[in-house]
Coordinates of C-alpha atoms in Angstrom, one line a residue:
Chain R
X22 CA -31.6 -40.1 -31.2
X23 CA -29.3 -39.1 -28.5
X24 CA -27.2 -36.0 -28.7
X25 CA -23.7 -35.7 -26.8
X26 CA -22.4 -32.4 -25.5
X27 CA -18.7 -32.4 -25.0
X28 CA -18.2 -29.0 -22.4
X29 CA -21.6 -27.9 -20.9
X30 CA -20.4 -24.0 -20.2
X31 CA -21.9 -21.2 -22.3
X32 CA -22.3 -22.4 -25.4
X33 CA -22.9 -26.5 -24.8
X34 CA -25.6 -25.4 -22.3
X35 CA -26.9 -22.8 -24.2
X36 CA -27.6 -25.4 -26.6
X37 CA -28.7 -28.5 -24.1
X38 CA -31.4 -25.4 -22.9
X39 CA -33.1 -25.2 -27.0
X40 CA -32.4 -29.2 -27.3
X41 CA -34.5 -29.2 -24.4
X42 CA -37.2 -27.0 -24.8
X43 CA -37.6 -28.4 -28.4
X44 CA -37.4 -32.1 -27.8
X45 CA -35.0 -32.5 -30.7
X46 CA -33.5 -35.1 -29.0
X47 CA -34.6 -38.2 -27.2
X48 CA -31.7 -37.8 -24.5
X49 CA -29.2 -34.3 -23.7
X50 CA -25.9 -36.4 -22.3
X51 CA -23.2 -33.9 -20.9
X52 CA -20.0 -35.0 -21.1
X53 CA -17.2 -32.5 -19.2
X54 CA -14.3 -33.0 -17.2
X55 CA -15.0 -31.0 -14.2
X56 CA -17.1 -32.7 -11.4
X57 CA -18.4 -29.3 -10.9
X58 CA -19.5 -28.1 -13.7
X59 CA -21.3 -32.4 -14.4
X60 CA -23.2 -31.5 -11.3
X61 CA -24.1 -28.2 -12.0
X62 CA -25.6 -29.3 -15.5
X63 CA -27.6 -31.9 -14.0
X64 CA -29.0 -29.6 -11.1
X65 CA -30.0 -27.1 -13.6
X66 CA -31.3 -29.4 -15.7
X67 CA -29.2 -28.7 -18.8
X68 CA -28.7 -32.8 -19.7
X69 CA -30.6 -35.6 -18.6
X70 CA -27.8 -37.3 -18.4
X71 CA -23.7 -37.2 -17.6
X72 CA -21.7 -39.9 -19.1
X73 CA -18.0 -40.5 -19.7
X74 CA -16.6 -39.6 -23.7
X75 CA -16.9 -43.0 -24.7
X76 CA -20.2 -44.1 -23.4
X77 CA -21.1 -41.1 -25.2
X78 CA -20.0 -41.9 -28.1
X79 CA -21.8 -45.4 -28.2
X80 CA -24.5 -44.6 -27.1
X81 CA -25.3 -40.9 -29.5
X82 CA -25.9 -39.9 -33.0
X83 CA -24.6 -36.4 -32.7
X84 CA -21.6 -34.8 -30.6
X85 CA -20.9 -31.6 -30.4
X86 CA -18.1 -30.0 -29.0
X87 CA -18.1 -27.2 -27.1
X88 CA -15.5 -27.1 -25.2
X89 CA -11.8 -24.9 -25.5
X90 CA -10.2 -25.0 -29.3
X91 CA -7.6 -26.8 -27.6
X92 CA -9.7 -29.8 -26.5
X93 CA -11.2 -29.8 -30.0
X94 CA -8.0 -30.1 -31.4
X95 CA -7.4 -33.2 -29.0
X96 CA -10.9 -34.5 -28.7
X97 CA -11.9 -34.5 -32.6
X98 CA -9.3 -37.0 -34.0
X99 CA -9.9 -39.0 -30.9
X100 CA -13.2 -39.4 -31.6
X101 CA -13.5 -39.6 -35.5
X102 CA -11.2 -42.7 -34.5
X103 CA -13.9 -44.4 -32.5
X104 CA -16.9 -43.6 -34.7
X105 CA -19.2 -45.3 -36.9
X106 CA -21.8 -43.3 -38.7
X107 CA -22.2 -40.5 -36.2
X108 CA -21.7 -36.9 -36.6
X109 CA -19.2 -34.5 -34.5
X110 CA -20.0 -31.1 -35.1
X111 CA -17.1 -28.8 -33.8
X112 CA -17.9 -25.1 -32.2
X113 CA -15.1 -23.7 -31.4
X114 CA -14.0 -19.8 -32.6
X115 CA -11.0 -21.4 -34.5
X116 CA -11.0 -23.6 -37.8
X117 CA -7.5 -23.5 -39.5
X118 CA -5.5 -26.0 -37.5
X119 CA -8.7 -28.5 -36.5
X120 CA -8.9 -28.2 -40.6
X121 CA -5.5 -29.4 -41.1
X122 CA -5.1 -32.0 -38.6
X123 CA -8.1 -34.1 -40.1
X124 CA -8.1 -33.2 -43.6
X125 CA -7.1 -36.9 -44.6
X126 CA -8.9 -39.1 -41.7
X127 CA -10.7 -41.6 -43.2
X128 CA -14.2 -40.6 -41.4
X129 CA -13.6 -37.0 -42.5
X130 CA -17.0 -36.6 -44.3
X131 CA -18.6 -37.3 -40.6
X132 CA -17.5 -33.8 -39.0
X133 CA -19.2 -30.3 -39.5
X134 CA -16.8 -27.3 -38.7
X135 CA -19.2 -24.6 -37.4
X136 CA -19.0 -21.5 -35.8
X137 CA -22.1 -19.9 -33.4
X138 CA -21.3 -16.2 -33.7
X139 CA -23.3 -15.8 -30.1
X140 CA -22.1 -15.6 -26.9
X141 CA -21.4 -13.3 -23.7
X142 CA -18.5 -12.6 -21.2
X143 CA -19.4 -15.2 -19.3
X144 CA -18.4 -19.2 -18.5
X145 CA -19.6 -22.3 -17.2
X146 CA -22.8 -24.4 -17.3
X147 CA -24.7 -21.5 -15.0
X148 CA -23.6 -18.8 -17.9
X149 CA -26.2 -20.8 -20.1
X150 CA -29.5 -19.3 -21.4
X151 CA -32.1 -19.6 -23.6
X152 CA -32.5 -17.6 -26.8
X153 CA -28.7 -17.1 -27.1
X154 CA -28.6 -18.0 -30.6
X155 CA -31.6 -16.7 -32.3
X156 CA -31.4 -14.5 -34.9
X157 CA -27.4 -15.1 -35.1
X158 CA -25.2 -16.7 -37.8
X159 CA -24.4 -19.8 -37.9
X160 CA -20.7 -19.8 -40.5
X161 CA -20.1 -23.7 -41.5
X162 CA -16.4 -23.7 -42.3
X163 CA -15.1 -26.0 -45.5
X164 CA -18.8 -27.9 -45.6
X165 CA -18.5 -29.6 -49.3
X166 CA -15.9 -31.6 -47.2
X167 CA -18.8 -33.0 -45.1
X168 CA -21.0 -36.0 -45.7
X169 CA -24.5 -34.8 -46.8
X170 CA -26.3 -36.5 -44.2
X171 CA -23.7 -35.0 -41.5
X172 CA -24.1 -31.7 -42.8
X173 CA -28.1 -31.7 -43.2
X174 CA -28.6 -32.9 -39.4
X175 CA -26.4 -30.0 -38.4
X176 CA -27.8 -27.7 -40.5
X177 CA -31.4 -28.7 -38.6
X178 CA -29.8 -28.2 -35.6
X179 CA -28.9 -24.6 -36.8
X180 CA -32.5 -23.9 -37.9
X181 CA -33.5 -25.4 -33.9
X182 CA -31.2 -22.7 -32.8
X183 CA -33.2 -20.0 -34.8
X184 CA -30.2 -18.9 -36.5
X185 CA -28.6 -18.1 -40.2
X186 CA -26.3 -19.9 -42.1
X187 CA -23.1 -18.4 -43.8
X188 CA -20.4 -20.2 -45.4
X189 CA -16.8 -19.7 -45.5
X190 CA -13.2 -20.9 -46.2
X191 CA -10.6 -21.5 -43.3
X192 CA -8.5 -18.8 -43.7
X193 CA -11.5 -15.9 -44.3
X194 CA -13.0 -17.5 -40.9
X195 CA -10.2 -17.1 -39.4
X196 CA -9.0 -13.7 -40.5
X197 CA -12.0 -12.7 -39.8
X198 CA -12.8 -13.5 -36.3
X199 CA -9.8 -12.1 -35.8
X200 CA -10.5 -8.9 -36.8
X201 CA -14.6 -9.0 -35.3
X202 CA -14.1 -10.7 -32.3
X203 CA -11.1 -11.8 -31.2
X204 CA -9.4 -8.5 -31.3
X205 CA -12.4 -6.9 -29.3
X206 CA -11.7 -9.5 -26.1
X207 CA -7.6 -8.3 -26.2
X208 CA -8.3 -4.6 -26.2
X209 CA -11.0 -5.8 -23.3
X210 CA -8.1 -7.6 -21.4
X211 CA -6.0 -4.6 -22.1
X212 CA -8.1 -1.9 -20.7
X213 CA -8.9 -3.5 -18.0
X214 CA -5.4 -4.4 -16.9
X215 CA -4.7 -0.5 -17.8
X216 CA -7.5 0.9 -15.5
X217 CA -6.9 -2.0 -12.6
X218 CA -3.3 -0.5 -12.3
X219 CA -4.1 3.0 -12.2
X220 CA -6.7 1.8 -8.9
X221 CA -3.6 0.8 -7.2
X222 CA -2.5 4.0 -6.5
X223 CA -6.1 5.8 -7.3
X224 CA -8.4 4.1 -5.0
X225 CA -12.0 6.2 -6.1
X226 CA -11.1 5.5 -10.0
X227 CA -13.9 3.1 -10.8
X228 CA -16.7 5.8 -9.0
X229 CA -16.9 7.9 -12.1
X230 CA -17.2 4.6 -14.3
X231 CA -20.1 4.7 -16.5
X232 CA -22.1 2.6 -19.3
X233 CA -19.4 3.5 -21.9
X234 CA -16.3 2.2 -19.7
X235 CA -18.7 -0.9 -18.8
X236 CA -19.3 -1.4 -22.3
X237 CA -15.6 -1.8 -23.5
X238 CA -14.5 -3.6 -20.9
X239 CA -17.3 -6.0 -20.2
X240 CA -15.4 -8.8 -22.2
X241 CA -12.2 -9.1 -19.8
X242 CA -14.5 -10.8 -17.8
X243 CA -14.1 -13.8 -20.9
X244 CA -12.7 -17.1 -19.5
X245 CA -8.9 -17.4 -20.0
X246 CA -9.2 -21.1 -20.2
X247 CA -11.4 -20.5 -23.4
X248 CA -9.4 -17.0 -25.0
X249 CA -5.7 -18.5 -24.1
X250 CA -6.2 -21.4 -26.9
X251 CA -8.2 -19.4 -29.2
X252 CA -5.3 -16.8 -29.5
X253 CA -3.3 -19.8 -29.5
X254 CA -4.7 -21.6 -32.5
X255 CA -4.9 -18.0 -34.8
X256 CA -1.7 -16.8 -33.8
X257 CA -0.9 -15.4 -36.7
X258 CA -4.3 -13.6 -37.9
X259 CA -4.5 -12.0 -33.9
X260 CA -1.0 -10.4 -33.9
X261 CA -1.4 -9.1 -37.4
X262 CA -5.0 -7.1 -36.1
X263 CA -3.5 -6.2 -32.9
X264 CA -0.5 -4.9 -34.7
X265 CA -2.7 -2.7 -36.6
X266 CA -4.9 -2.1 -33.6
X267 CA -1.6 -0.9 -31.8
X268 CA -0.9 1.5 -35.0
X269 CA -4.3 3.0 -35.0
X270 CA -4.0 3.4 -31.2
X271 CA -0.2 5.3 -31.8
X272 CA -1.8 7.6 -34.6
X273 CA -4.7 9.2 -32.2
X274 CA -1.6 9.3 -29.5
X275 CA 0.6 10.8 -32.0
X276 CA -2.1 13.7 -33.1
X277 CA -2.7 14.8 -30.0
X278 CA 0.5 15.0 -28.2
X279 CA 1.8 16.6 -31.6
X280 CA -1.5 18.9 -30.7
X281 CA -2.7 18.3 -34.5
X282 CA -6.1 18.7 -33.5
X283 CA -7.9 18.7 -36.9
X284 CA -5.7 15.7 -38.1
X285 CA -7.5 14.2 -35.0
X286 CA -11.0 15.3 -35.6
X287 CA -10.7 13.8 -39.0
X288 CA -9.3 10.1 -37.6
X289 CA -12.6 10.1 -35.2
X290 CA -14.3 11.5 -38.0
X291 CA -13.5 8.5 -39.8
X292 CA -14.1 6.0 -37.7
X293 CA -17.7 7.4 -37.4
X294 CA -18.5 5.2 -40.7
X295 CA -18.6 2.0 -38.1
X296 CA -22.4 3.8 -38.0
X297 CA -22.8 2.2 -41.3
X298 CA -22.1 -1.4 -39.8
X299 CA -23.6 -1.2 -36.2
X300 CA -26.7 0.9 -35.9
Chain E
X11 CA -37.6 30.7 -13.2
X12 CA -36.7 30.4 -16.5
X13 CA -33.4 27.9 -17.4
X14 CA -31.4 28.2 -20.1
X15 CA -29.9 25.3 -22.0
X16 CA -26.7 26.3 -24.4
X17 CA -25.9 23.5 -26.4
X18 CA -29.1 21.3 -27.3
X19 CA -27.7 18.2 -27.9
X20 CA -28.1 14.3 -26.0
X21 CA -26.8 16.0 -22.6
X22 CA -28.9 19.3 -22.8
X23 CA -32.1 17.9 -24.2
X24 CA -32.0 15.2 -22.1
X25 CA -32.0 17.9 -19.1
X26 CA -35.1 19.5 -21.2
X27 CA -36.7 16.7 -21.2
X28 CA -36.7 16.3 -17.2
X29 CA -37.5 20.1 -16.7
X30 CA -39.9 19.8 -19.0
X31 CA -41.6 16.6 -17.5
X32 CA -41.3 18.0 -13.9
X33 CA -42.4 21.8 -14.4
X34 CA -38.9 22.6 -12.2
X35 CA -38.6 25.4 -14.7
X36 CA -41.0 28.4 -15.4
X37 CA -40.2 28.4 -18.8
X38 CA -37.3 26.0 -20.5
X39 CA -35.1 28.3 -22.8
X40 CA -32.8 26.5 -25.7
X41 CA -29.5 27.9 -27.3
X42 CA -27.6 26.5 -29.9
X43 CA -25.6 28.5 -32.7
X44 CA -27.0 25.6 -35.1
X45 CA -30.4 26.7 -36.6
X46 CA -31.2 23.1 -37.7
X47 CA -30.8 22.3 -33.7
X48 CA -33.0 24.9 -32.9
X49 CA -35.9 24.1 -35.1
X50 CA -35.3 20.5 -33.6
X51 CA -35.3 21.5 -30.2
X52 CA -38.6 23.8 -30.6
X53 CA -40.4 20.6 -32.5
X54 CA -39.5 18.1 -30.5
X55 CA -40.8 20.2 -27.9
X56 CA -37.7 20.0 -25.8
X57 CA -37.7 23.4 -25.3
X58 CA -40.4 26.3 -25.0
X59 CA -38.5 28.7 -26.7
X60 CA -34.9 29.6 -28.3
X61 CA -33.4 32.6 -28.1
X62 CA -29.8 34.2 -28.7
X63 CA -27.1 34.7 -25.6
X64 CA -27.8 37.7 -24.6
X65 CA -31.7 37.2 -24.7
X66 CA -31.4 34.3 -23.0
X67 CA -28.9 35.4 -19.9
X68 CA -31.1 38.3 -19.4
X69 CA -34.1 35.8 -18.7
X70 CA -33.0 32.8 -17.0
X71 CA -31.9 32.6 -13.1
X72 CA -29.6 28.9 -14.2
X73 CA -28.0 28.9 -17.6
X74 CA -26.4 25.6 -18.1
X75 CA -23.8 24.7 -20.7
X76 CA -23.8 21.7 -22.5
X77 CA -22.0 22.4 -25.4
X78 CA -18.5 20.6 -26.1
X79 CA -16.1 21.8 -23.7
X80 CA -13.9 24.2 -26.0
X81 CA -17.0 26.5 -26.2
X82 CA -17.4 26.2 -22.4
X83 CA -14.2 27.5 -21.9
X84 CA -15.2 30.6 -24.6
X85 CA -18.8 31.0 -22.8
X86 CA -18.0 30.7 -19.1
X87 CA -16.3 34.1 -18.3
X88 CA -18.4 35.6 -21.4
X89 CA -21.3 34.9 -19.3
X90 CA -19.5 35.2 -16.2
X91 CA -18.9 38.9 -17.5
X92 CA -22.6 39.7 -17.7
X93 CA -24.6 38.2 -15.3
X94 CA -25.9 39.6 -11.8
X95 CA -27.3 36.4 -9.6
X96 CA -28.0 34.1 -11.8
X97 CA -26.5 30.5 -11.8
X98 CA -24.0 29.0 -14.6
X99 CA -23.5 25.4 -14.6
X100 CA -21.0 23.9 -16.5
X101 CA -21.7 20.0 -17.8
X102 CA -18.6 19.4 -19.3
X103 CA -16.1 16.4 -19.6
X104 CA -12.7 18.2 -18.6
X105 CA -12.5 20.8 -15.8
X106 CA -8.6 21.6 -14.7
X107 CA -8.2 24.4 -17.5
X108 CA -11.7 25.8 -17.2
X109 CA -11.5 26.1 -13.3
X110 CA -8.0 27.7 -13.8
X111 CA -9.6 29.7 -16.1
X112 CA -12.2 31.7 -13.9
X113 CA -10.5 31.3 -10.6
X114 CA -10.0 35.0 -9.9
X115 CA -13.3 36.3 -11.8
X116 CA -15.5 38.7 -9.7
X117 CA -18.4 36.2 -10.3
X118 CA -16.5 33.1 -9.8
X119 CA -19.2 31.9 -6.6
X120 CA -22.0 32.1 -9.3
X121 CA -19.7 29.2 -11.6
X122 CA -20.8 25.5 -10.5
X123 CA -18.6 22.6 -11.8
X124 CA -20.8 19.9 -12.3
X125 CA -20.1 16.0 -14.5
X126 CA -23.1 14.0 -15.5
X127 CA -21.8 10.7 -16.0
X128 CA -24.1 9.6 -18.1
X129 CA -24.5 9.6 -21.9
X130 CA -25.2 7.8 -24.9
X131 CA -22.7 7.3 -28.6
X132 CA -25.0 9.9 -30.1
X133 CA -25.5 13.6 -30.7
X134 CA -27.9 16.4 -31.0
X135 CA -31.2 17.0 -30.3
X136 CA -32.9 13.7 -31.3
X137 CA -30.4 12.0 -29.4
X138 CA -32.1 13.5 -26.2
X139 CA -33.8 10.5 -23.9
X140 CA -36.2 10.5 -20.8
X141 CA -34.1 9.4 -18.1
X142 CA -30.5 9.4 -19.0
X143 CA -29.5 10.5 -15.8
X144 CA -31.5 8.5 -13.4
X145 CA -29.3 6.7 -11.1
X146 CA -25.8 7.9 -12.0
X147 CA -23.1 9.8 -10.7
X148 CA -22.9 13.6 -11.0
X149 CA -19.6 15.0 -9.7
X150 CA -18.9 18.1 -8.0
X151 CA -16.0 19.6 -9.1
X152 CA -14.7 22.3 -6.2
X153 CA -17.6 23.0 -5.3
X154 CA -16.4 24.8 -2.1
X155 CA -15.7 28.1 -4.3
X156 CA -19.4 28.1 -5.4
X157 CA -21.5 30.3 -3.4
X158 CA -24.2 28.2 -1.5
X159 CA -26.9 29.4 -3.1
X160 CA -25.8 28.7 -6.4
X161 CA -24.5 24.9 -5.8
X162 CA -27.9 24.6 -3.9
X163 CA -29.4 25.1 -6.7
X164 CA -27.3 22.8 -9.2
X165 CA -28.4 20.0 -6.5
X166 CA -31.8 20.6 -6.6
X167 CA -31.1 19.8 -10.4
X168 CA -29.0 16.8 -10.0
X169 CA -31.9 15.5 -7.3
X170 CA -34.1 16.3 -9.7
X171 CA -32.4 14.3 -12.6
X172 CA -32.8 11.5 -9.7
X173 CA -28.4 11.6 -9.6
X174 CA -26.3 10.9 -7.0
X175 CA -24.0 14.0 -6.0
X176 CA -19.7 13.4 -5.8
X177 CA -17.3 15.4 -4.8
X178 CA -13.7 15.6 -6.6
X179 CA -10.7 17.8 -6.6
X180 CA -10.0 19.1 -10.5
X181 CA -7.1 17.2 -11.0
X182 CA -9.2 13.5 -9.8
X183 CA -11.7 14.5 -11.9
X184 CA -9.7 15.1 -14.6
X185 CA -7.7 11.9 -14.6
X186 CA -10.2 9.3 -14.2
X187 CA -12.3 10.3 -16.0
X188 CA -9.3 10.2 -19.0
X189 CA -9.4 6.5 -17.1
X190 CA -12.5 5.3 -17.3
X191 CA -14.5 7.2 -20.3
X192 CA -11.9 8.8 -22.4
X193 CA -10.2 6.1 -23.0
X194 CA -12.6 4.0 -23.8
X195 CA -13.8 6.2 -26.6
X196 CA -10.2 5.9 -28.2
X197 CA -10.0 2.5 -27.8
X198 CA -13.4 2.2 -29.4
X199 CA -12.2 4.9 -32.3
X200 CA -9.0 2.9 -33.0
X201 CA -10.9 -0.2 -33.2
X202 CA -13.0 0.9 -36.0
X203 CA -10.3 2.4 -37.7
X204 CA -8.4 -1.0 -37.8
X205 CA -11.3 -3.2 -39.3
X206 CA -12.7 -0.8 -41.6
X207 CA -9.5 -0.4 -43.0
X208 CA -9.4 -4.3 -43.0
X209 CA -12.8 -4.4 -44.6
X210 CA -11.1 -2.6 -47.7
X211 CA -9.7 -5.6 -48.6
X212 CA -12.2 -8.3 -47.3
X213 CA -15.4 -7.1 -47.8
X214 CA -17.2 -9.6 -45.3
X215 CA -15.6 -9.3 -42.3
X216 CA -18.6 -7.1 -40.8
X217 CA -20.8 -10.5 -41.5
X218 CA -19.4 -12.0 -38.4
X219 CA -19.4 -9.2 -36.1
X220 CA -21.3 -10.0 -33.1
X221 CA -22.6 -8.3 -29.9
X222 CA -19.1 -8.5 -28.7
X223 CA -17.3 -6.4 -31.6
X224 CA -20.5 -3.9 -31.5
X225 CA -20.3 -3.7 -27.6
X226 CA -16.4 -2.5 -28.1
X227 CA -16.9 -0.2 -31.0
X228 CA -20.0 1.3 -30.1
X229 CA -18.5 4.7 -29.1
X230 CA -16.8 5.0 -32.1
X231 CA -19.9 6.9 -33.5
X232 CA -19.3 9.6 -30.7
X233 CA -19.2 13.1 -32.4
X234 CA -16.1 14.3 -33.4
X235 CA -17.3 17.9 -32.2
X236 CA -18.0 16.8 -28.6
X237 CA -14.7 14.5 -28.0
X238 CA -11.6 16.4 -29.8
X239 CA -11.8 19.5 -27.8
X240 CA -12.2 17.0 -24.4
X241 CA -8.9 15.4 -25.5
X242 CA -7.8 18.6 -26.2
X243 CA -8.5 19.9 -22.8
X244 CA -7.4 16.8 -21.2
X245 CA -4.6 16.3 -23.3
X246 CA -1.9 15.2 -20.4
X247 CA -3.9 12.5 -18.9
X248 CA -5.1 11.0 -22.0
X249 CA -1.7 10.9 -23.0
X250 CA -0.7 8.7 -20.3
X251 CA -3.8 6.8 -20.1
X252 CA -3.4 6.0 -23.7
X253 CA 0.6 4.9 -23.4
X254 CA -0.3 2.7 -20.5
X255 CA -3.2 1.1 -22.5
X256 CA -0.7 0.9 -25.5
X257 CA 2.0 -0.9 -23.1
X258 CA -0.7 -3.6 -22.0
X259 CA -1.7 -4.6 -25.2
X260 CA 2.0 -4.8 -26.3
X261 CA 2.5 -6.5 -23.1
X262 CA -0.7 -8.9 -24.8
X263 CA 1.5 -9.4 -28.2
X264 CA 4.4 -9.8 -27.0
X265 CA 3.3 -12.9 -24.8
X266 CA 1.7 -14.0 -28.0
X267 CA 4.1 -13.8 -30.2
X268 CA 7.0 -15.5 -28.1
X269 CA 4.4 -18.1 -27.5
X270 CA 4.4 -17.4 -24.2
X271 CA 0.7 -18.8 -23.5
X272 CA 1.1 -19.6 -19.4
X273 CA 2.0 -15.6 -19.5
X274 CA -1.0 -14.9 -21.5
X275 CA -2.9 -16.8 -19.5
X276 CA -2.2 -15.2 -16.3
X277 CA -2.5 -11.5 -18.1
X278 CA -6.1 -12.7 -19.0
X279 CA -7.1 -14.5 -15.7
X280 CA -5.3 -10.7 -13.7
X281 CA -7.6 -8.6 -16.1
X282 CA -10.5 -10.4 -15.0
X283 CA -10.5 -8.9 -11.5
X284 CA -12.4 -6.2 -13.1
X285 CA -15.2 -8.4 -12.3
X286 CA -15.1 -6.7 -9.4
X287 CA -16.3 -3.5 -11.2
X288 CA -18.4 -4.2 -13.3
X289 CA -21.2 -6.7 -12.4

């Protein structure tokens, strides 16, 4: 079988590179809208193949989409309308609205909501590498809703990509990747945009930078073409964590220019217990 | 020559270490008020011997203090007080108030000012790693009012740890680095704050955390010990710092929540310059 990939960046080409390697699929087709990136993806050798969307459709069993939740939302109506018995299985950080919008199309059961919780700062078919799944989770979003057919062949492509599967509901998915990944890209943006000001008038700022500053701030190199939708589509859930994000932030502020040292030891004390989570 | 290290923790046994590997020191002299550090220290063989204060200024030629910067400020002119020719070297995160501190001391020429900036989220002894320093930045803080002897001496150290030397006035020294690693700590303690409290509520949001959440939260497992008294010290400029980085994120939610997605956009695409940075 054939397996379409609709947006060969980090993610699509992270995929085409195990596809690949495993000869899961008789032909990789790429399907993108930027010239530059179809070139790119053939020169590297991510797909054998470049096609337009609807040649893809005919022509595979499977296509995923990995391109911006915005295109998803566009692109996965558009082509559950032009299917038979293939399978569209949908990547993207955001499940809610996608959810919605095809909750009562007829060739429902053919499309698998699932989240790769893998990825790095950056974009585009050259961001690709192998391995970038293994050992991750895999959350399928609203699966009994899926055809058991559609669900098992993604499901094997999830055990390709080495990875575990987790199940959820809309909302928790949402909610969640708010407050686990979402959140961590705006506080990214934010510090960035902080420190980048402060250069302006202090030229040597970014000499005493070290693996701590890189470390928080490595994300605001994310694509805004791929964040702007995704805050977009979980409005609600984002403003709601950065809201409390903000709060927490105001709290530390407020200790220390109140000089209530000890009510500040005991706030980082606190947030020590992330040890339990991340070791 | 015998050193002495006060404070044996990821900073001063990671020093150890390096003497230790490179026979730079006669004998390698620890002191910590903690009596579980010291029996660390003496079995993990970072150090050769412990011994009180007094003991150990009475025996070394270069006592260097690591411990958190509020007992810096306490030991510097303590020691300051009762040496002859030996060497103090102070490693710690905030210098305006220390500097100010010892300016007209007898002894001040035998005070170096010295930065490492380099580190790890964790503390004590065990935290102590071979080559922490190699490659990075250790800053001179006015280091004109050290004799020469005495800075000579600190930079055979920091060539030595294999660092490359900077030079800074107190006050740049003090703002960025409230720029570019204190703020990033808080940012990272406010973070965790935020979605443990979430996790209260919905115990499985850490099930989707990825390398992205643990890559901004990381340094929320910094010791509470080592980082209140350094925003205590450098309580102005991490006041600032943290408005301005409480400004941009508003700046973030506010686009957001006025749907103002070309603005957001551009924020995200602007903060990206940091690319610039970091690599």
């Amino acid at each position: 079988m054939n397996i379409a990939i609709v947006g060969i960046g980090l993610i699509g080409g992270s995929i085409a590179i195990r596809l690949k390697e495993t000869n899961f699929a008789e032909k990789v087709i790429g399907v993108d809208k930027s010239e530059i990136n179809q070139k790119k993806a053939l020169q590297m050798n991510l797909v054998d193949e470049i096609m337009d969307l609807h040649e893809a459709i005919a022509t595979s069993k499977i296509i995923i989409l990995t391109t911006p939740v915005d295109a998803i939302m566009q692109l996965t109506p558009y082509i559950l309308d032009r299917i038979t018995d293939q399978i569209i299985i949908d990547m993207g950080s955001t499940k809610i609205n996608i959810l919605q919008q095809i909750a009562d199309h007829p060739k429902r059961g053919r499309y698998v909501a699932a989240h790769p919780m893998a990825g790095t700062e950056y974009s585009g078919p050259e961001a690709a590498v192998p391995n970038l799944f293994k050992g991750k989770n895999m959350v399928y979003v609203e699966a009994f809703k899926s055809d058991e057919d559609a669900f098992d062949l993604a499901d094997a492509l999830t055990d390709l990509l080495e990875m575990k599967s987790l199940f959820m509901n809309a909302e928790e998915h949402d909610m969640h990747t708010a407050y686990v990944s979402h959140i961590s890209h705006l506080t990214s943006f934010a510090l960035a945009l902080t420190v980048l000001e402060k250069e302006k008038s202090q030229g040597r700022i970014f000499e005493l930078a070290g693996s701590g500053f890189e470390s928080t701030v490595r994300l605001a190199k994310s694509s805004p073409e791929m964040w702007t939708p995704i805050f977009k589509q979980n409005r609600e859930n984002v403003l709601e964590v950065l809201e409390e994000h903000i709060k927490q932030l105001q709290k530390l502020h407020d200790k220390l220019e109140k000089e209530d040292y000890e009510g500040l030891y005991k706030l980082i004390k606190k947030s020590n217990k992330i040890k339990r989570i991340i070791k």
